[in-house]
Amino acid sequence: MLELRDVNASIGIIPILRNLDFFIGAGETVALIGRNGAGKTTLLRTIMGFTKITGEIRFDGRPIGAMPPPARPGLGIGYAPEDRRLFSAFTVEENILLPAQAARLSAEETKRRLDRAYRILPELREMAGRPAGNVSGGQGKMVALARALMLGTKLVMLDEPFQGLAPALAQRYAEALRALRDADRSVTLIITESNPALLRGFADRTLVIERGEVAEGALEPETTPA
Amino acid sequence: MNLTIFLLALFDGIAYAALVFIVALGLTLIFGVMRILNVAHGSLYAIGAYATVALTGFFLSLGLAPALSFPLMLVAAILVGILLGGPIEWLLLRRIYDKPEVLQLLVTFAVFMILEDVQRLVWGTQPYFEARALQALGNVTVFGVTYTVYQLILLPAVALVLLLGLRFFLRRTILGKLITATTEDREAAQSIGIDADKVFLLTFIVGAALGGLGGALASPTTSILPGMGADMIVLSFAVVATAGLGQIEGAALTALMIGLGRSFAVYVWPEVAVLVPYLIMVLVLLVRPEGLFGSPAARKI
Ligand SMILES: Nc1ncnc2c1ncn2[C@@H]1O[C@H](COP(=O)(O)OP(=O)(O)OP(=O)(O)O)[C@@H](O)[C@H]1O
Ligand SMILES: [Mg+2]
């Protein structure tokens, strides 16, 4: 479903990611583990089209490396960025609806997807009318997830979703991700994390990213004995 | 100061503020969304005025009713937006969004210079007068002071409708929401599928059309001559900067403040009247550099 072949990515003139070469299959849940500054965010932004690349990125077999960023979500990609990035001018529900409106989905299809998002994150219904600038950090993460689900019918990418969540909320968030898994086995999930313990037992597969290079890995503890 | 003079100053101020606000609205919309200070906005204003005079002159000479002037103003504004605003964004500005602000300013200034010469080339340096729209609406007398309906009622009404209409458009319509989202966070907007390039093009066309509409509406109240664009860009910039860049409601209040300040100064202290808007701007910016309604970091529209 997602294939990177020999990809190098740079921001401006600074090369950040090197020799990326991997394939992620439909329905896989992938943990992308790396320390601070390893390149997790840059990798997700690369898939969204925000970096300059060489090499090839394929989505469902189709090369998307040259596709402008706003065209990519329409392929079925939902992306919840690291710092939530909600639009504070709008309410929670307006934020969730925006991707569907940008993609000009029909009213019925929009409603169907909104219902799906609310089924996975029912607590958002109660705060639907609240200004997005007024929700707590953890709630904001839920809203960002719901927003990503609107177009993320094939691939959902979450950048450090557990970062800064209180334990109870983190629990809730993980439950929501399980509900998403159970609702649709064909959705591919890429979740980045610096602490592998948080995704233990949840991901089918782990990719480790270190200094801009990605390797197949196991969920090793962060510190290794000297 | 007796009541008559007070009312005259008040009405002058309101009429003037309405026009300045309409022009400033386009300027602040473009800045708020695109972070570009469009110096060429002054030329769009002037060309809106020239185009209105040309269109009205042509159609009324065919024997059509003067009331036709009003739809022609709208036509002139839309032409300015599409024929000038569209290509300016598409051919020039699009290439320089990630360049330093000084360069952006220079580019829009260059466009301003080019358009100033284009005006002289097309319309010459002789002033034009075309007041039939103003006469068509007649006068109104308030407490013994007679004033034109056009300036006292139509202009403020148009300004108010534009203010409320733009706010409604940006917050309640789908297209407006996509624009607002792009204003707040361009990359996040693109990440959810909003075509920021299209949003910028559309915003610039709408903003340019507002500049043109300001000129179109001003045309019956003033003589149309070279240099009017330069005056207006400086003045509307003063309004936008005093309010805080990108502040729509703030621009309305500031336009009123600057308009009234200037018109009362005309009667009280005429020597400094033309300076009053800039004095107000300097005073406000000394105390609040981000403008009356701006916040230092946030980017609002
Ligand atoms: N806009 C930028 N300009 C220059 N360098 C950048 C930029 N963004 C990121 N980098 C660099 O790219 C590298 C990878 O950063 P990235 O944000 O992808 O890491 P990360 O794994 O997401 O880290 P974190 O855990 O802190 O989120 C870092 O060395 C960072 O300094
Ligand atoms: Mg990161």
Coordinates of C-alpha atoms and ligand atoms in Angstrom, one line a residue:
Chain A
M1 CA 0.0 0.0 0.0
L2 CA 2.8 2.4 0.9
E3 CA 6.2 1.9 -0.7
L4 CA 9.3 4.0 -0.5
R5 CA 12.2 3.2 -2.8
D6 CA 15.5 4.8 -2.4
V7 CA 14.1 8.0 -1.0
N8 CA 16.2 10.9 0.3
A9 CA 14.4 13.8 1.7
S10 CA 15.5 17.3 2.5
I11 CA 14.1 20.5 4.0
G12 CA 15.3 23.5 2.1
I13 CA 18.8 22.5 1.3
I14 CA 19.4 20.4 4.4
P15 CA 19.2 16.7 3.8
I16 CA 17.3 15.0 6.6
L17 CA 16.3 11.5 5.5
R18 CA 18.5 9.0 3.7
N19 CA 18.1 5.8 1.8
L20 CA 14.5 5.1 2.8
D21 CA 13.5 1.7 1.4
F22 CA 10.5 -0.1 2.8
F23 CA 7.0 -1.4 2.1
I24 CA 4.0 -1.2 4.3
G25 CA 1.1 -3.5 3.5
A26 CA -2.6 -2.7 3.7
G27 CA -4.0 -3.2 7.3
E28 CA -0.6 -3.2 9.0
T29 CA -0.1 -1.2 12.2
V30 CA 3.4 0.1 12.1
A31 CA 5.2 1.6 15.0
L32 CA 7.8 4.1 13.9
I33 CA 10.3 4.4 16.7
G34 CA 13.0 7.0 17.0
R35 CA 14.6 9.3 19.5
N36 CA 14.1 13.1 19.4
G37 CA 15.4 14.5 16.2
A38 CA 15.7 11.1 14.5
G39 CA 13.4 12.2 11.7
K40 CA 10.0 10.7 12.5
T41 CA 8.1 13.9 11.9
T42 CA 10.1 14.5 8.7
L43 CA 9.2 11.1 7.4
L44 CA 5.5 11.6 7.9
R45 CA 5.8 15.1 6.3
T46 CA 7.6 13.5 3.4
I47 CA 4.7 11.1 2.8
M48 CA 2.4 14.2 2.9
G49 CA 4.6 15.9 0.4
F50 CA 6.2 18.7 2.4
T51 CA 9.8 17.9 1.8
K52 CA 12.0 17.7 -1.4
I53 CA 12.7 14.2 -2.3
T54 CA 14.6 12.0 -4.7
G55 CA 13.6 8.4 -5.2
E56 CA 10.1 7.1 -5.4
I57 CA 7.0 7.0 -3.2
R58 CA 4.1 4.8 -4.2
F59 CA 0.7 4.7 -2.7
D60 CA -1.4 1.7 -3.8
G61 CA 1.1 1.2 -6.6
R62 CA 0.8 4.7 -7.9
P63 CA 3.8 7.1 -7.8
I64 CA 2.8 10.1 -5.6
G65 CA 6.3 11.7 -5.2
A66 CA 5.4 14.6 -7.5
M67 CA 1.8 15.0 -6.3
P68 CA 1.2 18.4 -4.5
P69 CA 0.5 18.0 -0.8
P70 CA -3.2 19.0 -0.8
A71 CA -4.0 16.3 -3.4
R72 CA -2.7 13.5 -1.2
P73 CA -5.3 13.3 1.6
G74 CA -7.9 12.7 -1.1
L75 CA -6.2 9.3 -1.8
G76 CA -7.4 8.2 1.6
I77 CA -4.7 9.5 3.8
G78 CA -5.4 11.0 7.2
Y79 CA -2.6 12.7 9.2
A80 CA -2.6 14.0 12.7
P81 CA 0.5 16.2 13.1
E82 CA 2.7 16.2 16.2
D83 CA 1.3 19.3 17.9
R84 CA -2.4 18.8 16.9
R85 CA -2.6 21.9 14.7
L86 CA -6.3 22.4 15.2
F87 CA -7.9 25.6 13.7
S88 CA -8.8 27.8 16.6
A89 CA -11.2 29.9 14.6
F90 CA -13.6 26.9 14.5
T91 CA -15.4 24.6 16.8
V92 CA -14.3 21.0 17.4
E93 CA -16.9 19.6 15.0
E94 CA -16.1 22.2 12.3
N95 CA -12.4 21.1 12.6
I96 CA -13.4 17.5 12.1
L97 CA -15.6 18.4 9.1
L98 CA -13.0 20.5 7.3
P99 CA -11.2 17.7 5.5
A100 CA -14.5 16.3 4.1
Q101 CA -15.4 19.8 2.9
A102 CA -12.0 20.4 1.3
A103 CA -12.5 17.1 -0.5
R104 CA -16.0 18.0 -1.5
L105 CA -17.6 14.9 -0.2
S106 CA -21.3 14.6 -0.5
A107 CA -23.4 15.4 2.5
E108 CA -24.3 11.8 3.1
E109 CA -20.7 10.6 2.8
T110 CA -19.6 13.4 5.1
K111 CA -22.3 12.4 7.7
R112 CA -21.3 8.7 7.4
R113 CA -17.6 9.5 8.1
L114 CA -18.5 11.9 10.9
D115 CA -20.6 9.1 12.5
R116 CA -17.7 6.7 12.1
A117 CA -15.3 9.2 13.8
Y118 CA -17.8 9.7 16.7
R119 CA -18.3 6.0 17.0
I120 CA -14.6 5.6 17.6
L121 CA -14.3 8.8 19.8
P122 CA -17.8 9.2 21.3
E123 CA -16.6 11.7 23.9
L124 CA -16.1 14.2 21.1
R125 CA -19.9 14.5 20.6
E126 CA -20.2 16.3 23.8
M127 CA -17.6 18.9 22.9
A128 CA -18.6 19.2 19.3
G129 CA -19.7 22.9 19.7
R130 CA -16.7 24.0 21.8
P131 CA -14.1 26.3 20.2
A132 CA -11.2 24.2 19.2
G133 CA -8.9 26.6 21.0
N134 CA -10.6 25.9 24.3
V135 CA -10.0 22.1 24.6
S136 CA -7.3 20.6 26.6
G137 CA -4.1 19.2 25.0
G138 CA -5.3 15.7 25.4
Q139 CA -8.8 16.4 24.0
G140 CA -7.1 18.2 21.2
K141 CA -5.3 15.0 20.3
M142 CA -8.6 13.2 20.1
V143 CA -10.0 15.9 17.8
A144 CA -6.9 15.7 15.6
L145 CA -7.4 11.9 15.4
A146 CA -11.0 12.3 14.5
R147 CA -10.1 14.9 11.8
A148 CA -7.5 12.5 10.4
L149 CA -10.2 9.7 10.3
M150 CA -12.4 11.8 7.9
L151 CA -10.2 11.2 4.9
G152 CA -8.0 8.4 6.4
T153 CA -9.9 5.5 4.9
K154 CA -6.7 3.7 3.8
L155 CA -3.8 5.2 5.8
V156 CA -3.8 7.0 9.1
M157 CA -0.6 8.6 10.3
L158 CA -0.3 9.8 13.9
D159 CA 2.7 11.7 15.0
E160 CA 3.5 11.0 18.7
P161 CA -0.1 10.8 19.7
F162 CA 0.7 9.7 23.3
Q163 CA 3.2 12.5 23.9
G164 CA 2.1 14.5 26.9
L165 CA -1.1 12.6 27.5
A166 CA -2.1 11.9 31.1
P167 CA -2.2 8.1 31.7
A168 CA -6.0 7.9 31.8
L169 CA -6.3 9.8 28.5
A170 CA -3.5 7.7 27.0
Q171 CA -5.5 4.6 27.9
R172 CA -8.6 6.1 26.3
Y173 CA -6.6 7.0 23.2
A174 CA -5.2 3.5 22.8
E175 CA -8.7 2.2 23.2
A176 CA -9.9 4.4 20.4
L177 CA -7.1 3.1 18.2
R178 CA -8.2 -0.4 19.0
A179 CA -11.8 0.5 18.1
L180 CA -10.5 1.9 14.8
R181 CA -8.6 -1.4 14.2
D182 CA -11.6 -3.5 14.9
A183 CA -13.9 -1.3 12.8
D184 CA -11.8 -1.6 9.7
R185 CA -9.1 -4.2 9.3
S186 CA -7.9 -2.8 6.0
V187 CA -6.8 0.6 7.4
T188 CA -3.1 1.0 7.6
L189 CA -1.8 2.8 10.7
I190 CA 1.6 4.5 11.2
I191 CA 2.2 5.7 14.7
T192 CA 5.4 7.4 15.7
E193 CA 6.8 7.2 19.2
S194 CA 10.0 7.9 21.0
N195 CA 9.2 5.5 23.8
P196 CA 8.7 2.0 22.3
A197 CA 7.0 0.7 25.5
L198 CA 3.9 2.7 24.8
L199 CA 3.2 0.8 21.6
R200 CA 4.2 -2.7 22.9
G201 CA 1.7 -5.3 21.9
F202 CA -0.2 -2.9 19.7
A203 CA 1.9 -2.7 16.5
D204 CA 2.3 -5.5 14.1
R205 CA 5.6 -4.3 13.1
T206 CA 8.3 -1.8 14.2
L207 CA 10.4 0.4 12.0
V208 CA 13.3 2.1 13.8
I209 CA 14.5 5.5 12.6
E210 CA 17.9 6.8 13.6
R211 CA 19.6 9.8 12.2
G212 CA 17.4 9.9 9.2
E213 CA 17.7 6.2 8.3
V214 CA 15.0 3.6 8.7
A215 CA 15.6 0.0 9.6
E216 CA 13.3 -2.9 10.4
G217 CA 13.5 -3.3 14.2
A218 CA 12.2 -4.9 17.3
L219 CA 10.7 -3.1 20.3
E220 CA 13.9 -2.7 22.2
P221 CA 14.0 -0.7 25.4
E222 CA 15.4 2.8 24.9
T223 CA 18.7 2.3 26.8
T224 CA 20.9 -0.7 26.2
P225 CA 23.5 -1.8 28.8
A226 CA 27.0 -0.7 28.0
Chain B
M1 CA -18.2 74.9 16.7
N2 CA -21.9 75.1 16.0
L3 CA -24.2 72.2 15.3
T4 CA -24.2 72.7 11.5
I5 CA -20.4 72.5 11.3
F6 CA -20.3 69.6 13.8
L7 CA -22.8 67.6 11.6
L8 CA -20.9 68.5 8.4
A9 CA -17.7 67.2 9.9
L10 CA -19.4 64.1 11.2
F11 CA -20.9 63.3 7.8
D12 CA -17.7 64.0 6.0
G13 CA -15.9 61.7 8.4
I14 CA -18.4 58.9 8.0
A15 CA -18.5 59.1 4.2
Y16 CA -14.7 59.2 4.0
A17 CA -14.3 56.4 6.5
A18 CA -16.6 54.2 4.6
L19 CA -14.6 54.5 1.4
V20 CA -11.2 54.1 3.2
F21 CA -12.6 51.1 5.0
I22 CA -13.7 49.3 1.8
V23 CA -10.2 49.8 0.3
A24 CA -8.5 48.8 3.6
L25 CA -10.7 45.7 3.8
G26 CA -9.1 44.3 0.7
L27 CA -5.6 45.2 1.9
T28 CA -6.1 43.6 5.3
L29 CA -7.7 40.5 3.9
I30 CA -4.8 39.9 1.5
F31 CA -2.3 40.5 4.3
G32 CA -4.2 38.4 6.8
V33 CA -4.4 35.4 4.6
M34 CA -1.2 35.7 2.5
R35 CA 1.1 37.8 4.6
I36 CA 1.7 40.1 1.7
L37 CA 1.5 43.8 2.0
N38 CA 0.2 44.7 -1.5
V39 CA 1.4 48.2 -2.4
A40 CA -0.2 47.8 -5.8
H41 CA -3.6 47.9 -4.0
G42 CA -3.5 51.7 -4.5
S43 CA -3.4 51.2 -8.3
L44 CA -6.3 48.8 -8.2
Y45 CA -8.3 51.4 -6.4
A46 CA -7.4 54.0 -9.0
I47 CA -8.1 51.7 -11.9
G48 CA -11.4 50.8 -10.3
A49 CA -12.3 54.5 -10.4
Y50 CA -11.1 55.0 -14.0
A51 CA -12.8 51.8 -15.2
T52 CA -16.1 53.0 -13.6
V53 CA -15.9 56.3 -15.3
A54 CA -15.1 54.7 -18.7
L55 CA -17.9 52.2 -18.4
T56 CA -20.5 54.7 -17.1
G57 CA -19.5 57.2 -19.8
F58 CA -19.9 54.7 -22.5
F59 CA -23.2 53.2 -21.4
L60 CA -24.9 56.4 -20.3
S61 CA -23.9 58.0 -23.7
L62 CA -26.1 55.2 -25.2
G63 CA -29.0 56.9 -23.4
L64 CA -29.3 54.4 -20.5
A65 CA -30.5 55.5 -17.1
P66 CA -27.9 56.9 -14.6
A67 CA -29.0 54.2 -12.1
L68 CA -27.1 51.8 -14.3
S69 CA -23.9 53.4 -12.8
F70 CA -24.3 51.2 -9.7
P71 CA -24.1 47.8 -11.4
L72 CA -21.3 49.2 -13.5
M73 CA -19.3 49.9 -10.4
L74 CA -19.7 46.3 -9.4
V75 CA -18.6 45.2 -12.9
A76 CA -15.6 47.5 -12.7
A77 CA -14.6 46.0 -9.3
I78 CA -14.9 42.4 -10.6
L79 CA -12.9 43.2 -13.7
V80 CA -10.2 44.7 -11.6
G81 CA -10.2 41.6 -9.4
I82 CA -10.1 39.1 -12.2
L83 CA -8.1 40.8 -14.9
L84 CA -5.5 42.5 -12.7
G85 CA -5.7 40.6 -9.3
G86 CA -5.7 37.2 -10.9
P87 CA -2.5 37.6 -13.0
I88 CA -0.6 39.5 -10.3
E89 CA -1.0 36.6 -7.9
W90 CA -0.6 33.9 -10.5
L91 CA 2.3 35.3 -12.4
L92 CA 4.2 37.2 -9.7
L93 CA 3.3 36.7 -6.0
R94 CA 3.1 33.0 -6.2
R95 CA 6.8 32.8 -6.8
I96 CA 7.8 34.9 -3.8
Y97 CA 5.8 33.7 -0.9
D98 CA 8.8 32.1 0.8
K99 CA 11.1 35.0 -0.1
P100 CA 12.1 37.8 2.4
E101 CA 9.4 40.4 3.1
V102 CA 11.5 43.2 1.7
L103 CA 11.5 41.5 -1.7
Q104 CA 7.8 41.0 -1.6
L105 CA 7.3 44.6 -0.8
L106 CA 9.6 45.6 -3.7
V107 CA 7.7 43.4 -6.1
T108 CA 4.3 44.8 -5.2
F109 CA 5.8 48.3 -5.3
A110 CA 7.1 47.6 -8.8
V111 CA 3.6 46.4 -9.9
F112 CA 2.3 49.7 -8.4
M113 CA 4.8 51.7 -10.5
I114 CA 3.9 49.8 -13.7
L115 CA 0.2 50.2 -13.1
E116 CA 0.6 53.9 -12.4
D117 CA 2.2 54.3 -15.9
V118 CA -0.4 52.1 -17.5
Q119 CA -3.1 54.5 -16.1
R120 CA -1.3 57.5 -17.6
L121 CA -0.9 55.7 -20.9
V122 CA -4.6 54.7 -21.1
W123 CA -6.4 57.7 -19.5
G124 CA -3.8 60.5 -19.8
T125 CA -3.2 63.0 -17.1
Q126 CA -6.4 65.1 -17.4
P127 CA -8.8 64.7 -14.5
Y128 CA -12.1 63.0 -15.1
F129 CA -15.4 63.8 -13.4
E130 CA -18.4 61.5 -13.4
A131 CA -20.9 62.4 -10.7
R132 CA -24.1 61.1 -12.2
A133 CA -24.4 58.2 -9.7
L134 CA -24.1 60.8 -6.9
Q135 CA -26.8 63.0 -8.4
A136 CA -29.1 60.1 -9.2
L137 CA -29.7 59.5 -5.5
G138 CA -30.3 63.1 -4.5
N139 CA -29.9 64.8 -1.1
V140 CA -31.1 64.3 2.4
T141 CA -31.5 67.0 5.0
V142 CA -30.6 66.2 8.6
F143 CA -31.1 69.0 11.3
G144 CA -30.8 71.6 8.6
V145 CA -27.7 70.1 7.0
T146 CA -28.1 68.9 3.5
Y147 CA -25.9 66.0 2.4
T148 CA -25.9 63.6 -0.5
V149 CA -27.7 60.3 0.0
Y150 CA -24.9 58.6 -1.8
Q151 CA -22.2 59.6 0.7
L152 CA -24.3 59.7 3.9
I153 CA -26.3 56.5 3.4
L154 CA -25.1 54.4 0.4
L155 CA -21.4 54.4 1.2
P156 CA -21.7 53.5 4.9
A157 CA -24.3 50.9 4.1
V158 CA -22.1 49.2 1.5
A159 CA -19.2 49.3 4.0
L160 CA -21.3 47.7 6.6
V161 CA -22.7 45.0 4.3
L162 CA -19.1 44.2 3.2
L163 CA -17.9 44.0 6.7
L164 CA -20.7 41.6 7.8
G165 CA -20.7 39.8 4.5
L166 CA -17.0 39.1 4.6
R167 CA -17.2 37.9 8.2
F168 CA -20.1 35.6 7.4
F169 CA -18.3 34.3 4.3
L170 CA -15.1 33.5 6.2
R171 CA -16.7 31.9 9.2
R172 CA -19.8 30.2 7.9
T173 CA -19.4 29.2 4.2
I174 CA -17.3 26.2 3.2
L175 CA -15.1 28.2 0.9
G176 CA -14.6 30.9 3.6
K177 CA -13.7 28.2 6.2
L178 CA -11.1 26.8 3.9
I179 CA -9.6 30.3 3.5
T180 CA -9.7 30.9 7.3
A181 CA -8.0 27.5 8.0
T182 CA -5.3 28.3 5.5
T183 CA -4.8 31.7 7.2
E184 CA -4.3 30.0 10.5
D185 CA -1.9 27.3 9.5
R186 CA -1.0 26.7 5.9
E187 CA 0.7 23.4 6.2
A188 CA -2.0 22.0 8.5
A189 CA -4.6 23.1 5.9
Q190 CA -2.7 21.4 3.1
S191 CA -2.5 18.3 5.2
I192 CA -6.3 18.0 5.3
G193 CA -6.5 18.5 1.5
I194 CA -7.0 22.3 1.2
D195 CA -5.5 23.6 -1.9
A196 CA -3.6 26.6 -0.5
D197 CA -2.6 27.8 -4.0
K198 CA -6.2 28.2 -5.0
V199 CA -7.1 29.8 -1.7
F200 CA -4.4 32.4 -2.2
L201 CA -5.5 33.1 -5.8
L202 CA -9.1 33.5 -4.7
T203 CA -8.2 35.7 -1.8
F204 CA -6.1 37.9 -3.9
I205 CA -8.9 38.3 -6.5
V206 CA -11.4 39.1 -3.8
G207 CA -9.0 41.6 -2.1
A208 CA -8.2 43.2 -5.4
A209 CA -11.9 43.5 -6.3
L210 CA -12.4 45.3 -2.9
G211 CA -9.7 47.8 -3.8
G212 CA -11.4 48.3 -7.2
L213 CA -14.8 48.6 -5.6
G214 CA -13.4 51.3 -3.3
G215 CA -12.3 53.2 -6.4
A216 CA -15.5 52.6 -8.2
L217 CA -17.5 53.9 -5.3
A218 CA -15.2 56.9 -4.8
S219 CA -15.4 57.9 -8.5
P220 CA -18.5 60.0 -8.3
T221 CA -17.3 61.9 -5.2
T222 CA -13.9 63.1 -6.4
S223 CA -12.0 64.0 -9.5
I224 CA -10.1 61.1 -11.0
L225 CA -6.5 61.9 -11.7
P226 CA -3.0 60.4 -11.6
G227 CA -1.7 60.0 -8.0
M228 CA -5.0 59.1 -6.4
G229 CA -3.8 55.5 -6.0
A230 CA -0.7 56.6 -4.1
D231 CA -2.8 58.7 -1.7
M232 CA -5.2 55.9 -1.0
I233 CA -2.6 53.2 -0.5
V234 CA -0.9 55.3 2.2
L235 CA -4.1 56.1 3.9
S236 CA -5.5 52.6 3.8
F237 CA -2.2 51.3 5.0
A238 CA -2.4 53.7 7.9
V239 CA -5.9 52.3 8.7
V240 CA -4.7 48.6 8.5
A241 CA -1.6 49.2 10.5
T242 CA -3.4 51.1 13.2
A243 CA -6.0 48.4 13.5
G244 CA -3.5 45.6 13.4
L245 CA -2.7 43.8 10.2
G246 CA -5.3 41.3 9.2
Q247 CA -8.0 42.7 11.6
I248 CA -11.2 43.1 9.8
E249 CA -13.5 44.6 12.5
G250 CA -10.6 46.6 13.8
A251 CA -10.1 48.2 10.4
A252 CA -13.7 49.3 10.4
L253 CA -13.4 51.1 13.8
T254 CA -10.0 52.5 12.9
A255 CA -11.3 53.8 9.5
L256 CA -14.1 55.6 11.4
M257 CA -11.6 57.0 13.9
I258 CA -9.2 58.2 11.2
G259 CA -12.0 59.5 9.0
L260 CA -13.6 61.5 11.8
G261 CA -10.3 62.7 13.1
R262 CA -9.4 64.0 9.7
S263 CA -12.8 65.6 9.0
F264 CA -13.0 67.4 12.3
A265 CA -9.4 68.6 11.9
V266 CA -10.5 70.2 8.6
Y267 CA -12.8 72.5 10.5
V268 CA -10.8 73.0 13.6
W269 CA -7.2 72.9 12.5
P270 CA -7.1 72.8 8.7
E271 CA -3.3 73.1 8.4
V272 CA -2.7 69.6 9.8
A273 CA -5.9 67.9 8.6
V274 CA -4.1 65.7 6.0
L275 CA -1.6 64.7 8.6
V276 CA -4.1 63.6 11.2
P277 CA -4.4 60.0 9.9
Y278 CA -0.7 59.5 10.2
L279 CA -0.5 61.2 13.6
I280 CA -3.1 58.8 14.8
M281 CA -1.2 55.9 13.3
V282 CA 2.1 56.9 14.9
L283 CA 0.6 57.5 18.3
V284 CA -1.2 54.2 18.3
L285 CA 1.8 52.3 17.0
L286 CA 4.1 53.9 19.6
V287 CA 1.9 52.6 22.4
R288 CA 0.8 49.3 20.7
P289 CA 3.2 48.3 17.9
E290 CA 0.9 45.4 17.0
G291 CA -2.0 47.8 16.4
L292 CA -5.2 48.5 18.4
F293 CA -6.7 45.1 17.8
G294 CA -3.7 43.0 16.8
S295 CA -2.1 40.6 19.1
P296 CA 1.7 40.3 18.7
A297 CA 1.9 36.7 17.6
A298 CA -1.5 35.5 16.5
R299 CA -2.5 35.8 12.9
K300 CA -6.2 36.6 12.8
I301 CA -8.7 37.2 10.1
Ligands
LIG1 N1 12.4 22.9 9.2 C1 13.6 22.3 9.4 N2 14.7 22.9 9.0 C2 15.9 22.3 9.3 N3 16.1 21.2 9.9 C3 15.0 20.5 10.4 C4 13.7 21.1 10.1 N4 12.8 20.3 10.7 C5 13.5 19.3 11.2 N5 14.8 19.4 11.0 C6 15.9 18.5 11.5 O1 15.6 17.2 11.0 C7 15.9 16.3 12.0 C8 14.7 15.4 12.2 O2 13.7 16.2 12.8 P1 12.2 15.6 13.1 O3 11.4 16.7 13.6 O4 11.8 14.8 11.9 O5 12.5 14.5 14.3 P2 11.5 13.7 15.2 O6 12.0 12.3 15.1 O7 10.2 14.0 14.8 O8 11.9 14.3 16.6 P3 10.9 14.6 17.8 O9 10.8 13.4 18.7 O10 11.6 15.7 18.6 O11 9.6 15.0 17.3 C9 16.3 17.0 13.2 O12 17.7 17.0 13.2 C10 15.9 18.4 13.0 O13 16.8 19.3 13.6
MG2 MG 8.6 14.8 15.7

